[in-house]
DNA sequence: CTGGTCAAC
DNA sequence: GTTGACCAG
């Protein structure tokens, strides 16, 4: 074997090792602080982000949230769901981590242990399966709320699957979701994580020429009723939460869309 | 899919 | 603290 051949083999081996190590580092990445120059997807959709009643908006690469320190959870989580985001990857569920981007300190997952409540994702892991990084990014405690298992695995799961159906059908929707955070809610854990009595989801479809909107308000208990029974106007969610959705829309259009509780433009 | 607990390392 | 097996809706 010539020296030249040996050197080229060594070069290839080194290249493979370097690439493998970079992949390893990416998989091992423990925090989700946004890297310089890597603008999060969600922030590019700033136009559709709701107002924050808590003045603490946090952007991650694949979703944004507004954290309520008082309730130790997000008042809303917002993200775009494209048809191309849906994948059949099956990543292993990692441990939940404290979201270091939340300045007031996000709650620890131990608050949920033996509480009788699920760590219910707000941005579902099932919506962020296009890469392991995107999937694992949903396992931050700023992205969960205490949910009864029957609710989470029941009607809420049905609603999340319906959103995926709409994302596939309409090729992209914008989703905002959270618990209705009120005063004097029951709490769990040493950090007093509030247990919402209702959860909401607001969905915007901007993919067709005709922009459309739909909102759901679901009591925190399982139900066998069809999902359309829980449709409400966006105005109703705003009145309950104090959050202003889509305020950048032209006023007349915003009022027309947000006052409607019709679901005739959405297929179930 | 949505999750949980437990034992073993 | 982590991992994998097993369970529930």
PDB file of C-alpha atoms (C1' of nucleotides) in Angstrom:
ATOM      1  CA  UNK A   1       0.000   0.000   0.000  1.00  0.00           C
ATOM      2  CA  UNK A   2       1.307   3.397  -0.902  1.00  0.00           C
ATOM      3  CA  UNK A   3       1.776   6.178   1.608  1.00  0.00           C
ATOM      4  CA  UNK A   4      -0.799   8.194  -0.300  1.00  0.00           C
ATOM      5  CA  UNK A   5      -3.433   5.489   0.101  1.00  0.00           C
ATOM      6  CA  UNK A   6      -2.750   5.120   3.811  1.00  0.00           C
ATOM      7  CA  UNK A   7      -3.009   8.875   4.313  1.00  0.00           C
ATOM      8  CA  UNK A   8      -6.322   9.079   2.467  1.00  0.00           C
ATOM      9  CA  UNK A   9      -7.754   6.211   4.531  1.00  0.00           C
ATOM     10  CA  UNK A  10      -6.698   7.994   7.722  1.00  0.00           C
ATOM     11  CA  UNK A  11      -8.286  11.200   6.446  1.00  0.00           C
ATOM     12  CA  UNK A  12     -11.591   9.445   5.779  1.00  0.00           C
ATOM     13  CA  UNK A  13     -11.553   7.818   9.222  1.00  0.00           C
ATOM     14  CA  UNK A  14     -10.949  11.183  10.886  1.00  0.00           C
ATOM     15  CA  UNK A  15     -13.750  12.776   8.865  1.00  0.00           C
ATOM     16  CA  UNK A  16     -16.203  10.063   9.892  1.00  0.00           C
ATOM     17  CA  UNK A  17     -15.160  10.424  13.531  1.00  0.00           C
ATOM     18  CA  UNK A  18     -15.642  14.201  13.482  1.00  0.00           C
ATOM     19  CA  UNK A  19     -19.064  13.995  11.824  1.00  0.00           C
ATOM     20  CA  UNK A  20     -20.131  11.279  14.254  1.00  0.00           C
ATOM     21  CA  UNK A  21     -19.012  13.338  17.229  1.00  0.00           C
ATOM     22  CA  UNK A  22     -20.947  16.370  16.008  1.00  0.00           C
ATOM     23  CA  UNK A  23     -24.063  14.245  15.715  1.00  0.00           C
ATOM     24  CA  UNK A  24     -23.367  12.934  19.210  1.00  0.00           C
ATOM     25  CA  UNK A  25     -23.065  16.473  20.567  1.00  0.00           C
ATOM     26  CA  UNK A  26     -26.325  17.458  18.879  1.00  0.00           C
ATOM     27  CA  UNK A  27     -28.118  14.536  20.444  1.00  0.00           C
ATOM     28  CA  UNK A  28     -26.589  15.183  23.853  1.00  0.00           C
ATOM     29  CA  UNK A  29     -27.351  18.898  23.887  1.00  0.00           C
ATOM     30  CA  UNK A  30     -28.808  19.590  27.292  1.00  0.00           C
ATOM     31  CA  UNK A  31     -30.089  23.098  27.024  1.00  0.00           C
ATOM     32  CA  UNK A  32     -32.185  24.611  24.335  1.00  0.00           C
ATOM     33  CA  UNK A  33     -30.808  28.101  24.324  1.00  0.00           C
ATOM     34  CA  UNK A  34     -31.098  29.402  20.816  1.00  0.00           C
ATOM     35  CA  UNK A  35     -27.792  29.594  19.044  1.00  0.00           C
ATOM     36  CA  UNK A  36     -26.565  32.789  17.515  1.00  0.00           C
ATOM     37  CA  UNK A  37     -27.881  33.276  14.020  1.00  0.00           C
ATOM     38  CA  UNK A  38     -30.301  30.385  14.359  1.00  0.00           C
ATOM     39  CA  UNK A  39     -33.572  32.195  14.480  1.00  0.00           C
ATOM     40  CA  UNK A  40     -36.341  30.063  15.916  1.00  0.00           C
ATOM     41  CA  UNK A  41     -39.118  29.133  13.534  1.00  0.00           C
ATOM     42  CA  UNK A  42     -41.745  30.383  15.938  1.00  0.00           C
ATOM     43  CA  UNK A  43     -40.224  33.851  16.104  1.00  0.00           C
ATOM     44  CA  UNK A  44     -40.482  34.181  12.361  1.00  0.00           C
ATOM     45  CA  UNK A  45     -44.213  33.907  12.876  1.00  0.00           C
ATOM     46  CA  UNK A  46     -44.169  36.727  15.405  1.00  0.00           C
ATOM     47  CA  UNK A  47     -47.107  38.135  13.518  1.00  0.00           C
ATOM     48  CA  UNK A  48     -49.355  35.433  14.929  1.00  0.00           C
ATOM     49  CA  UNK A  49     -48.088  35.348  18.507  1.00  0.00           C
ATOM     50  CA  UNK A  50     -50.614  36.385  21.171  1.00  0.00           C
ATOM     51  CA  UNK A  51     -49.955  39.031  23.796  1.00  0.00           C
ATOM     52  CA  UNK A  52     -48.373  38.007  27.092  1.00  0.00           C
ATOM     53  CA  UNK A  53     -50.236  38.929  30.271  1.00  0.00           C
ATOM     54  CA  UNK A  54     -47.130  37.955  32.250  1.00  0.00           C
ATOM     55  CA  UNK A  55     -44.554  39.796  30.182  1.00  0.00           C
ATOM     56  CA  UNK A  56     -42.393  36.725  29.766  1.00  0.00           C
ATOM     57  CA  UNK A  57     -42.285  35.379  26.246  1.00  0.00           C
ATOM     58  CA  UNK A  58     -39.698  32.700  25.526  1.00  0.00           C
ATOM     59  CA  UNK A  59     -38.710  31.505  22.060  1.00  0.00           C
ATOM     60  CA  UNK A  60     -37.434  28.041  21.400  1.00  0.00           C
ATOM     61  CA  UNK A  61     -36.394  26.794  18.015  1.00  0.00           C
ATOM     62  CA  UNK A  62     -39.707  25.135  17.218  1.00  0.00           C
ATOM     63  CA  UNK A  63     -42.242  26.849  19.472  1.00  0.00           C
ATOM     64  CA  UNK A  64     -42.724  29.953  21.604  1.00  0.00           C
ATOM     65  CA  UNK A  65     -44.436  30.358  24.969  1.00  0.00           C
ATOM     66  CA  UNK A  66     -45.545  32.866  27.575  1.00  0.00           C
ATOM     67  CA  UNK A  67     -44.689  31.713  31.090  1.00  0.00           C
ATOM     68  CA  UNK A  68     -46.802  32.476  34.147  1.00  0.00           C
ATOM     69  CA  UNK A  69     -44.569  32.249  37.197  1.00  0.00           C
ATOM     70  CA  UNK A  70     -47.607  32.462  39.452  1.00  0.00           C
ATOM     71  CA  UNK A  71     -49.073  29.291  37.953  1.00  0.00           C
ATOM     72  CA  UNK A  72     -45.698  27.663  37.213  1.00  0.00           C
ATOM     73  CA  UNK A  73     -46.663  26.905  33.634  1.00  0.00           C
ATOM     74  CA  UNK A  74     -47.183  28.577  30.295  1.00  0.00           C
ATOM     75  CA  UNK A  75     -50.323  30.646  29.723  1.00  0.00           C
ATOM     76  CA  UNK A  76     -49.889  29.859  26.035  1.00  0.00           C
ATOM     77  CA  UNK A  77     -47.644  27.863  23.754  1.00  0.00           C
ATOM     78  CA  UNK A  78     -47.641  28.724  20.042  1.00  0.00           C
ATOM     79  CA  UNK A  79     -46.216  26.980  17.006  1.00  0.00           C
ATOM     80  CA  UNK A  80     -46.777  26.394  13.346  1.00  0.00           C
ATOM     81  CA  UNK A  81     -47.603  22.863  12.241  1.00  0.00           C
ATOM     82  CA  UNK A  82     -46.786  22.123   8.636  1.00  0.00           C
ATOM     83  CA  UNK A  83     -47.795  18.990   6.787  1.00  0.00           C
ATOM     84  CA  UNK A  84     -44.105  18.289   6.280  1.00  0.00           C
ATOM     85  CA  UNK A  85     -43.548  18.398  10.067  1.00  0.00           C
ATOM     86  CA  UNK A  86     -45.552  15.211  10.506  1.00  0.00           C
ATOM     87  CA  UNK A  87     -43.329  12.173  10.515  1.00  0.00           C
ATOM     88  CA  UNK A  88     -43.342   8.606  11.672  1.00  0.00           C
ATOM     89  CA  UNK A  89     -40.119   8.871  13.628  1.00  0.00           C
ATOM     90  CA  UNK A  90     -40.371   7.222  16.990  1.00  0.00           C
ATOM     91  CA  UNK A  91     -37.940   8.831  19.374  1.00  0.00           C
ATOM     92  CA  UNK A  92     -37.494   7.649  22.925  1.00  0.00           C
ATOM     93  CA  UNK A  93     -39.089   9.949  25.462  1.00  0.00           C
ATOM     94  CA  UNK A  94     -36.373  11.817  27.383  1.00  0.00           C
ATOM     95  CA  UNK A  95     -36.611  13.224  30.901  1.00  0.00           C
ATOM     96  CA  UNK A  96     -38.306  16.585  31.314  1.00  0.00           C
ATOM     97  CA  UNK A  97     -35.846  19.387  31.924  1.00  0.00           C
ATOM     98  CA  UNK A  98     -36.213  22.786  33.535  1.00  0.00           C
ATOM     99  CA  UNK A  99     -36.432  25.470  30.872  1.00  0.00           C
ATOM    100  CA  UNK A 100     -33.418  27.664  31.516  1.00  0.00           C
ATOM    101  CA  UNK A 101     -34.748  30.281  29.135  1.00  0.00           C
ATOM    102  CA  UNK A 102     -37.465  31.074  31.702  1.00  0.00           C
ATOM    103  CA  UNK A 103     -35.842  33.772  33.852  1.00  0.00           C
ATOM    104  CA  UNK A 104     -38.157  33.275  36.823  1.00  0.00           C
ATOM    105  CA  UNK A 105     -37.261  29.567  37.000  1.00  0.00           C
ATOM    106  CA  UNK A 106     -39.610  27.030  35.497  1.00  0.00           C
ATOM    107  CA  UNK A 107     -41.012  24.299  37.767  1.00  0.00           C
ATOM    108  CA  UNK A 108     -39.316  20.942  38.263  1.00  0.00           C
ATOM    109  CA  UNK A 109     -41.010  17.821  36.920  1.00  0.00           C
ATOM    110  CA  UNK A 110     -40.969  16.318  40.425  1.00  0.00           C
ATOM    111  CA  UNK A 111     -43.969  18.514  41.252  1.00  0.00           C
ATOM    112  CA  UNK A 112     -45.956  16.120  39.068  1.00  0.00           C
ATOM    113  CA  UNK A 113     -44.591  12.893  40.554  1.00  0.00           C
ATOM    114  CA  UNK A 114     -47.306  10.963  42.402  1.00  0.00           C
ATOM    115  CA  UNK A 115     -49.599  13.967  42.052  1.00  0.00           C
ATOM    116  CA  UNK A 116     -52.253  11.990  40.240  1.00  0.00           C
ATOM    117  CA  UNK A 117     -51.771  14.196  37.187  1.00  0.00           C
ATOM    118  CA  UNK A 118     -50.020  13.637  33.873  1.00  0.00           C
ATOM    119  CA  UNK A 119     -47.285  15.927  32.635  1.00  0.00           C
ATOM    120  CA  UNK A 120     -49.468  17.026  29.762  1.00  0.00           C
ATOM    121  CA  UNK A 121     -47.631  18.500  26.804  1.00  0.00           C
ATOM    122  CA  UNK A 122     -48.973  21.805  25.482  1.00  0.00           C
ATOM    123  CA  UNK A 123     -46.956  21.605  22.268  1.00  0.00           C
ATOM    124  CA  UNK A 124     -47.384  17.854  21.711  1.00  0.00           C
ATOM    125  CA  UNK A 125     -44.326  15.688  21.217  1.00  0.00           C
ATOM    126  CA  UNK A 126     -46.259  14.120  18.344  1.00  0.00           C
ATOM    127  CA  UNK A 127     -46.211  17.443  16.482  1.00  0.00           C
ATOM    128  CA  UNK A 128     -42.429  17.838  16.705  1.00  0.00           C
ATOM    129  CA  UNK A 129     -41.101  14.523  15.486  1.00  0.00           C
ATOM    130  CA  UNK A 130     -39.261  15.736  12.391  1.00  0.00           C
ATOM    131  CA  UNK A 131     -35.943  15.719  14.265  1.00  0.00           C
ATOM    132  CA  UNK A 132     -34.779  14.429  17.628  1.00  0.00           C
ATOM    133  CA  UNK A 133     -33.837  17.963  18.626  1.00  0.00           C
ATOM    134  CA  UNK A 134     -37.352  19.229  17.870  1.00  0.00           C
ATOM    135  CA  UNK A 135     -38.900  16.273  19.706  1.00  0.00           C
ATOM    136  CA  UNK A 136     -36.740  16.644  22.806  1.00  0.00           C
ATOM    137  CA  UNK A 137     -37.341  20.394  22.870  1.00  0.00           C
ATOM    138  CA  UNK A 138     -40.972  19.697  23.837  1.00  0.00           C
ATOM    139  CA  UNK A 139     -39.755  17.954  27.002  1.00  0.00           C
ATOM    140  CA  UNK A 140     -39.221  21.186  28.906  1.00  0.00           C
ATOM    141  CA  UNK A 141     -41.297  21.807  32.030  1.00  0.00           C
ATOM    142  CA  UNK A 142     -42.350  25.166  30.578  1.00  0.00           C
ATOM    143  CA  UNK A 143     -44.293  23.158  27.991  1.00  0.00           C
ATOM    144  CA  UNK A 144     -46.418  21.064  30.369  1.00  0.00           C
ATOM    145  CA  UNK A 145     -49.518  21.454  32.484  1.00  0.00           C
ATOM    146  CA  UNK A 146     -51.092  19.059  35.036  1.00  0.00           C
ATOM    147  CA  UNK A 147     -53.719  17.010  33.240  1.00  0.00           C
ATOM    148  CA  UNK A 148     -55.834  14.094  34.352  1.00  0.00           C
ATOM    149  CA  UNK A 149     -54.777  11.024  32.452  1.00  0.00           C
ATOM    150  CA  UNK A 150     -58.284  10.290  31.187  1.00  0.00           C
ATOM    151  CA  UNK A 151     -58.483  13.832  29.788  1.00  0.00           C
ATOM    152  CA  UNK A 152     -54.990  13.845  28.292  1.00  0.00           C
ATOM    153  CA  UNK A 153     -55.266  10.428  26.697  1.00  0.00           C
ATOM    154  CA  UNK A 154     -58.928  10.987  25.886  1.00  0.00           C
ATOM    155  CA  UNK A 155     -60.598  14.052  24.452  1.00  0.00           C
ATOM    156  CA  UNK A 156     -57.431  16.184  24.480  1.00  0.00           C
ATOM    157  CA  UNK A 157     -55.588  13.531  22.522  1.00  0.00           C
ATOM    158  CA  UNK A 158     -58.467  13.400  20.064  1.00  0.00           C
ATOM    159  CA  UNK A 159     -58.237  17.162  19.577  1.00  0.00           C
ATOM    160  CA  UNK A 160     -54.468  16.996  19.016  1.00  0.00           C
ATOM    161  CA  UNK A 161     -54.964  14.334  16.390  1.00  0.00           C
ATOM    162  CA  UNK A 162     -57.627  16.462  14.716  1.00  0.00           C
ATOM    163  CA  UNK A 163     -55.134  19.324  14.527  1.00  0.00           C
ATOM    164  CA  UNK A 164     -52.652  16.982  12.839  1.00  0.00           C
ATOM    165  CA  UNK A 165     -55.391  16.017  10.402  1.00  0.00           C
ATOM    166  CA  UNK A 166     -56.023  19.670   9.582  1.00  0.00           C
ATOM    167  CA  UNK A 167     -52.300  20.345   9.251  1.00  0.00           C
ATOM    168  CA  UNK A 168     -52.017  17.503   6.761  1.00  0.00           C
ATOM    169  CA  UNK A 169     -55.158  18.457   4.863  1.00  0.00           C
ATOM    170  CA  UNK A 170     -54.580  22.216   4.736  1.00  0.00           C
ATOM    171  CA  UNK A 171     -50.787  21.945   4.643  1.00  0.00           C
ATOM    172  CA  UNK A 172     -50.026  24.026   7.676  1.00  0.00           C
ATOM    173  CA  UNK A 173     -51.870  25.628  10.545  1.00  0.00           C
ATOM    174  CA  UNK A 174     -50.843  27.876  13.410  1.00  0.00           C
ATOM    175  CA  UNK A 175     -51.687  26.539  16.882  1.00  0.00           C
ATOM    176  CA  UNK A 176     -51.942  28.294  20.242  1.00  0.00           C
ATOM    177  CA  UNK A 177     -52.803  26.266  23.333  1.00  0.00           C
ATOM    178  CA  UNK A 178     -52.830  26.417  27.111  1.00  0.00           C
ATOM    179  CA  UNK A 179     -54.791  26.032  30.304  1.00  0.00           C
ATOM    180  CA  UNK A 180     -57.157  28.761  31.475  1.00  0.00           C
ATOM    181  CA  UNK A 181     -55.115  30.199  34.350  1.00  0.00           C
ATOM    182  CA  UNK A 182     -57.272  31.678  37.091  1.00  0.00           C
ATOM    183  CA  UNK A 183     -56.795  32.672  40.710  1.00  0.00           C
ATOM    184  CA  UNK A 184     -57.058  30.139  43.530  1.00  0.00           C
ATOM    185  CA  UNK A 185     -56.657  27.017  41.441  1.00  0.00           C
ATOM    186  CA  UNK A 186     -55.764  23.736  43.102  1.00  0.00           C
ATOM    187  CA  UNK A 187     -52.004  23.189  43.002  1.00  0.00           C
ATOM    188  CA  UNK A 188     -49.588  20.260  43.026  1.00  0.00           C
ATOM    189  CA  UNK A 189     -46.028  19.833  44.283  1.00  0.00           C
ATOM    190  CA  UNK A 190     -43.765  21.948  46.449  1.00  0.00           C
ATOM    191  CA  UNK A 191     -43.699  24.671  43.815  1.00  0.00           C
ATOM    192  CA  UNK A 192     -47.505  24.904  43.626  1.00  0.00           C
ATOM    193  CA  UNK A 193     -48.129  24.165  39.983  1.00  0.00           C
ATOM    194  CA  UNK A 194     -51.722  25.235  39.243  1.00  0.00           C
ATOM    195  CA  UNK A 195     -54.207  22.709  37.889  1.00  0.00           C
ATOM    196  CA  UNK A 196     -56.388  24.390  35.222  1.00  0.00           C
ATOM    197  CA  UNK A 197     -60.116  23.659  35.162  1.00  0.00           C
ATOM    198  CA  UNK A 198     -60.293  24.208  31.407  1.00  0.00           C
ATOM    199  CA  UNK A 199     -57.910  24.031  28.479  1.00  0.00           C
ATOM    200  CA  UNK A 200     -58.161  25.914  25.208  1.00  0.00           C
ATOM    201  CA  UNK A 201     -56.783  25.608  21.704  1.00  0.00           C
ATOM    202  CA  UNK A 202     -56.922  28.298  19.015  1.00  0.00           C
ATOM    203  CA  UNK A 203     -56.142  27.304  15.436  1.00  0.00           C
ATOM    204  CA  UNK A 204     -55.500  29.590  12.490  1.00  0.00           C
ATOM    205  CA  UNK A 205     -55.341  28.411   8.901  1.00  0.00           C
ATOM    206  CA  UNK A 206     -53.567  30.970   6.761  1.00  0.00           C
ATOM    207  CA  UNK A 207     -52.676  28.556   3.988  1.00  0.00           C
ATOM    208  CA  UNK A 208     -55.642  29.244   1.773  1.00  0.00           C
ATOM    209  CA  UNK A 209     -56.504  32.654   0.361  1.00  0.00           C
ATOM    210  CA  UNK A 210     -59.341  32.772   2.850  1.00  0.00           C
ATOM    211  CA  UNK A 211     -57.897  32.933   6.349  1.00  0.00           C
ATOM    212  CA  UNK A 212     -59.929  30.963   8.875  1.00  0.00           C
ATOM    213  CA  UNK A 213     -59.982  30.391  12.609  1.00  0.00           C
ATOM    214  CA  UNK A 214     -61.437  27.960  15.117  1.00  0.00           C
ATOM    215  CA  UNK A 215     -61.198  27.731  18.901  1.00  0.00           C
ATOM    216  CA  UNK A 216     -61.940  25.028  21.465  1.00  0.00           C
ATOM    217  CA  UNK A 217     -62.606  25.326  25.165  1.00  0.00           C
ATOM    218  CA  UNK A 218     -62.545  21.944  26.874  1.00  0.00           C
ATOM    219  CA  UNK A 219     -63.348  21.270  30.556  1.00  0.00           C
ATOM    220  CA  UNK A 220     -60.599  19.360  32.363  1.00  0.00           C
ATOM    221  CA  UNK A 221     -62.334  15.995  32.290  1.00  0.00           C
ATOM    222  CA  UNK A 222     -62.728  13.316  29.678  1.00  0.00           C
ATOM    223  CA  UNK A 223     -65.722  13.388  27.380  1.00  0.00           C
ATOM    224  CA  UNK A 224     -67.088  11.180  24.671  1.00  0.00           C
ATOM    225  CA  UNK A 225     -68.844  14.097  22.982  1.00  0.00           C
ATOM    226  CA  UNK A 226     -67.787  15.028  19.440  1.00  0.00           C
ATOM    227  CA  UNK A 227     -65.109  17.711  19.324  1.00  0.00           C
ATOM    228  CA  UNK A 228     -67.260  20.292  17.568  1.00  0.00           C
ATOM    229  CA  UNK A 229     -69.382  20.489  20.716  1.00  0.00           C
ATOM    230  CA  UNK A 230     -66.465  22.361  22.302  1.00  0.00           C
ATOM    231  CA  UNK A 231     -66.046  25.012  19.634  1.00  0.00           C
ATOM    232  CA  UNK A 232     -66.265  28.585  20.953  1.00  0.00           C
ATOM    233  CA  UNK A 233     -65.336  31.981  19.573  1.00  0.00           C
ATOM    234  CA  UNK A 234     -61.801  33.274  20.015  1.00  0.00           C
ATOM    235  CA  UNK A 235     -63.372  36.253  21.768  1.00  0.00           C
ATOM    236  CA  UNK A 236     -64.608  33.915  24.475  1.00  0.00           C
ATOM    237  CA  UNK A 237     -61.076  32.577  25.086  1.00  0.00           C
ATOM    238  CA  UNK A 238     -59.800  36.150  25.195  1.00  0.00           C
ATOM    239  CA  UNK A 239     -62.429  37.116  27.756  1.00  0.00           C
ATOM    240  CA  UNK A 240     -61.500  34.158  29.964  1.00  0.00           C
ATOM    241  CA  UNK A 241     -57.720  34.534  29.735  1.00  0.00           C
ATOM    242  CA  UNK A 242     -57.068  38.204  29.097  1.00  0.00           C
ATOM    243  CA  UNK A 243     -54.871  37.189  26.170  1.00  0.00           C
ATOM    244  CA  UNK A 244     -55.230  39.033  22.862  1.00  0.00           C
ATOM    245  CA  UNK A 245     -54.902  36.688  19.885  1.00  0.00           C
ATOM    246  CA  UNK A 246     -53.914  37.836  16.401  1.00  0.00           C
ATOM    247  CA  UNK A 247     -54.001  41.527  17.300  1.00  0.00           C
ATOM    248  CA  UNK A 248     -51.879  42.289  14.243  1.00  0.00           C
ATOM    249  CA  UNK A 249     -54.743  41.334  11.960  1.00  0.00           C
ATOM    250  CA  UNK A 250     -56.660  44.171  10.405  1.00  0.00           C
ATOM    251  CA  UNK A 251     -59.316  45.141  12.965  1.00  0.00           C
ATOM    252  CA  UNK A 252     -62.428  44.382  10.915  1.00  0.00           C
ATOM    253  CA  UNK A 253     -61.084  41.011   9.829  1.00  0.00           C
ATOM    254  CA  UNK A 254     -59.959  40.175  13.363  1.00  0.00           C
ATOM    255  CA  UNK A 255     -63.348  41.005  14.812  1.00  0.00           C
ATOM    256  CA  UNK A 256     -65.199  39.038  12.145  1.00  0.00           C
ATOM    257  CA  UNK A 257     -63.028  35.933  12.633  1.00  0.00           C
ATOM    258  CA  UNK A 258     -62.804  36.076  16.419  1.00  0.00           C
ATOM    259  CA  UNK A 259     -66.484  36.667  17.091  1.00  0.00           C
ATOM    260  CA  UNK A 260     -67.503  33.571  15.160  1.00  0.00           C
ATOM    261  CA  UNK A 261     -68.101  30.221  16.785  1.00  0.00           C
ATOM    262  CA  UNK A 262     -68.993  28.552  13.513  1.00  0.00           C
ATOM    263  CA  UNK A 263     -67.136  25.459  12.395  1.00  0.00           C
ATOM    264  CA  UNK A 264     -68.689  25.096   8.964  1.00  0.00           C
ATOM    265  CA  UNK A 265     -65.353  25.699   7.211  1.00  0.00           C
ATOM    266  CA  UNK A 266     -63.619  22.910   9.145  1.00  0.00           C
ATOM    267  CA  UNK A 267     -64.067  19.247   8.440  1.00  0.00           C
ATOM    268  CA  UNK A 268     -64.290  16.852  11.334  1.00  0.00           C
TER     269      UNK A 268
ATOM    270  C1'  DC B   1     -51.130   8.368  20.086  1.00  0.00           C
ATOM    271  C1'  DT B   2     -51.455  10.226  25.318  1.00  0.00           C
ATOM    272  C1'  DG B   3     -49.104   8.982  29.498  1.00  0.00           C
ATOM    273  C1'  DG B   4     -47.425   6.273  34.328  1.00  0.00           C
ATOM    274  C1'  DT B   5     -44.682   3.098  37.738  1.00  0.00           C
ATOM    275  C1'  DC B   6     -41.251  -0.077  39.107  1.00  0.00           C
ATOM    276  C1'  DA B   7     -36.870  -2.692  39.493  1.00  0.00           C
ATOM    277  C1'  DA B   8     -32.193  -3.051  38.282  1.00  0.00           C
ATOM    278  C1'  DC B   9     -27.907  -0.937  37.314  1.00  0.00           C
TER     279       DC B   9
ATOM    280  C1'  DG C   1     -29.753   9.487  37.583  1.00  0.00           C
ATOM    281  C1'  DT C   2     -30.827   6.173  33.595  1.00  0.00           C
ATOM    282  C1'  DT C   3     -32.696   2.473  31.284  1.00  0.00           C
ATOM    283  C1'  DG C   4     -35.925  -0.853  29.883  1.00  0.00           C
ATOM    284  C1'  DA C   5     -40.070  -3.645  30.852  1.00  0.00           C
ATOM    285  C1'  DC C   6     -44.650  -3.459  31.596  1.00  0.00           C
ATOM    286  C1'  DC C   7     -49.390  -1.129  32.285  1.00  0.00           C
ATOM    287  C1'  DA C   8     -53.597   2.170  31.208  1.00  0.00           C
ATOM    288  C1'  DG C   9     -56.883   5.100  28.342  1.00  0.00           C
TER     289       DG C   9
END
